[in-house]
JSON list of C-alpha atoms in Angstrom, two decimals:
[
{"chain": "A", "resi": 21, "resn": "MET", "atom": "CA", "xyz": [0.04, -0.05, 0.03]},
{"chain": "A", "resi": 22, "resn": "LYS", "atom": "CA", "xyz": [1.19, 3.47, -0.80]},
{"chain": "A", "resi": 23, "resn": "LYS", "atom": "CA", "xyz": [1.57, 5.99, 1.75]},
{"chain": "A", "resi": 24, "resn": "ILE", "atom": "CA", "xyz": [-0.43, 9.12, 1.11]},
{"chain": "A", "resi": 25, "resn": "SER", "atom": "CA", "xyz": [-0.25, 12.51, 2.96]},
{"chain": "A", "resi": 26, "resn": "ARG", "atom": "CA", "xyz": [-2.79, 13.69, 5.25]},
{"chain": "A", "resi": 27, "resn": "ARG", "atom": "CA", "xyz": [-3.92, 16.61, 2.83]},
{"chain": "A", "resi": 28, "resn": "GLU", "atom": "CA", "xyz": [-4.45, 14.07, -0.14]},
{"chain": "A", "resi": 29, "resn": "ARG", "atom": "CA", "xyz": [-6.35, 11.51, 2.07]},
{"chain": "A", "resi": 30, "resn": "ARG", "atom": "CA", "xyz": [-8.85, 14.32, 3.27]},
{"chain": "A", "resi": 31, "resn": "ALA", "atom": "CA", "xyz": [-9.26, 15.45, -0.57]},
{"chain": "A", "resi": 32, "resn": "ARG", "atom": "CA", "xyz": [-10.07, 11.79, -1.42]},
{"chain": "A", "resi": 33, "resn": "PRO", "atom": "CA", "xyz": [-13.72, 10.82, -1.12]},
{"chain": "A", "resi": 34, "resn": "ARG", "atom": "CA", "xyz": [-14.61, 8.20, 1.50]},
{"chain": "A", "resi": 35, "resn": "ARG", "atom": "CA", "xyz": [-15.77, 5.64, -1.18]},
{"chain": "A", "resi": 36, "resn": "ALA", "atom": "CA", "xyz": [-11.88, 4.99, -1.83]},
{"chain": "A", "resi": 37, "resn": "SER", "atom": "CA", "xyz": [-11.86, 2.32, 0.87]},
{"chain": "A", "resi": 38, "resn": "GLY", "atom": "CA", "xyz": [-15.00, 0.64, -0.21]},
{"chain": "A", "resi": 39, "resn": "TRP", "atom": "CA", "xyz": [-13.54, 0.35, -3.77]},
{"chain": "A", "resi": 40, "resn": "LYS", "atom": "CA", "xyz": [-10.52, -1.58, -2.60]},
{"chain": "A", "resi": 41, "resn": "SER", "atom": "CA", "xyz": [-12.63, -4.01, -0.79]},
{"chain": "A", "resi": 42, "resn": "CYS", "atom": "CA", "xyz": [-14.80, -4.40, -3.88]},
{"chain": "A", "resi": 43, "resn": "MET", "atom": "CA", "xyz": [-11.87, -5.09, -6.23]},
{"chain": "A", "resi": 44, "resn": "LYS", "atom": "CA", "xyz": [-10.70, -7.63, -3.60]},
{"chain": "A", "resi": 45, "resn": "ARG", "atom": "CA", "xyz": [-13.99, -9.31, -3.73]},
{"chain": "A", "resi": 46, "resn": "ARG", "atom": "CA", "xyz": [-14.11, -9.35, -7.38]},
{"chain": "A", "resi": 47, "resn": "GLY", "atom": "CA", "xyz": [-10.85, -11.46, -7.63]},
{"chain": "A", "resi": 48, "resn": "ARG", "atom": "CA", "xyz": [-12.39, -14.39, -5.68]},
{"chain": "A", "resi": 49, "resn": "ARG", "atom": "CA", "xyz": [-14.89, -17.27, -6.79]},
{"chain": "A", "resi": 50, "resn": "GLU", "atom": "CA", "xyz": [-17.77, -14.87, -7.04]},
{"chain": "A", "resi": 51, "resn": "ARG", "atom": "CA", "xyz": [-16.12, -13.78, -10.23]},
{"chain": "A", "resi": 52, "resn": "ARG", "atom": "CA", "xyz": [-18.49, -15.24, -12.63]},
{"chain": "A", "resi": 53, "resn": "VAL", "atom": "CA", "xyz": [-21.75, -15.07, -10.78]},
{"chain": "A", "resi": 54, "resn": "ARG", "atom": "CA", "xyz": [-21.80, -11.62, -9.15]},
{"chain": "A", "resi": 55, "resn": "LEU", "atom": "CA", "xyz": [-19.49, -9.76, -11.49]},
{"chain": "A", "resi": 56, "resn": "ARG", "atom": "CA", "xyz": [-22.33, -7.65, -12.92]},
{"chain": "A", "resi": 57, "resn": "ARG", "atom": "CA", "xyz": [-23.72, -6.63, -9.19]},
{"chain": "A", "resi": 58, "resn": "THR", "atom": "CA", "xyz": [-20.19, -5.85, -7.98]},
{"chain": "A", "resi": 59, "resn": "SER", "atom": "CA", "xyz": [-19.36, -3.60, -10.95]},
{"chain": "A", "resi": 60, "resn": "ALA", "atom": "CA", "xyz": [-22.34, -1.76, -10.29]},
{"chain": "A", "resi": 61, "resn": "LEU", "atom": "CA", "xyz": [-21.59, -1.30, -6.67]},
{"chain": "A", "resi": 62, "resn": "CYS", "atom": "CA", "xyz": [-17.92, 0.03, -7.21]},
{"chain": "A", "resi": 63, "resn": "PRO", "atom": "CA", "xyz": [-17.23, 3.58, -8.61]},
{"chain": "A", "resi": 64, "resn": "GLN", "atom": "CA", "xyz": [-16.18, 3.05, -12.08]},
{"chain": "A", "resi": 65, "resn": "ARG", "atom": "CA", "xyz": [-12.39, 3.56, -12.12]},
{"chain": "A", "resi": 66, "resn": "THR", "atom": "CA", "xyz": [-9.62, 2.69, -14.42]},
{"chain": "A", "resi": 67, "resn": "SER", "atom": "CA", "xyz": [-6.23, 3.11, -12.83]}
]
């Protein structure tokens, strides 16, 4: 995990943490079944 400054962290929306957990879930066995639902849950981001 990259260390980020306090100012940057405050600027970022709270949903960033949710996005990470979402990506984690996406890689597991639910890949085929809940892919559609998870993509809807996560904010669309291409990094």
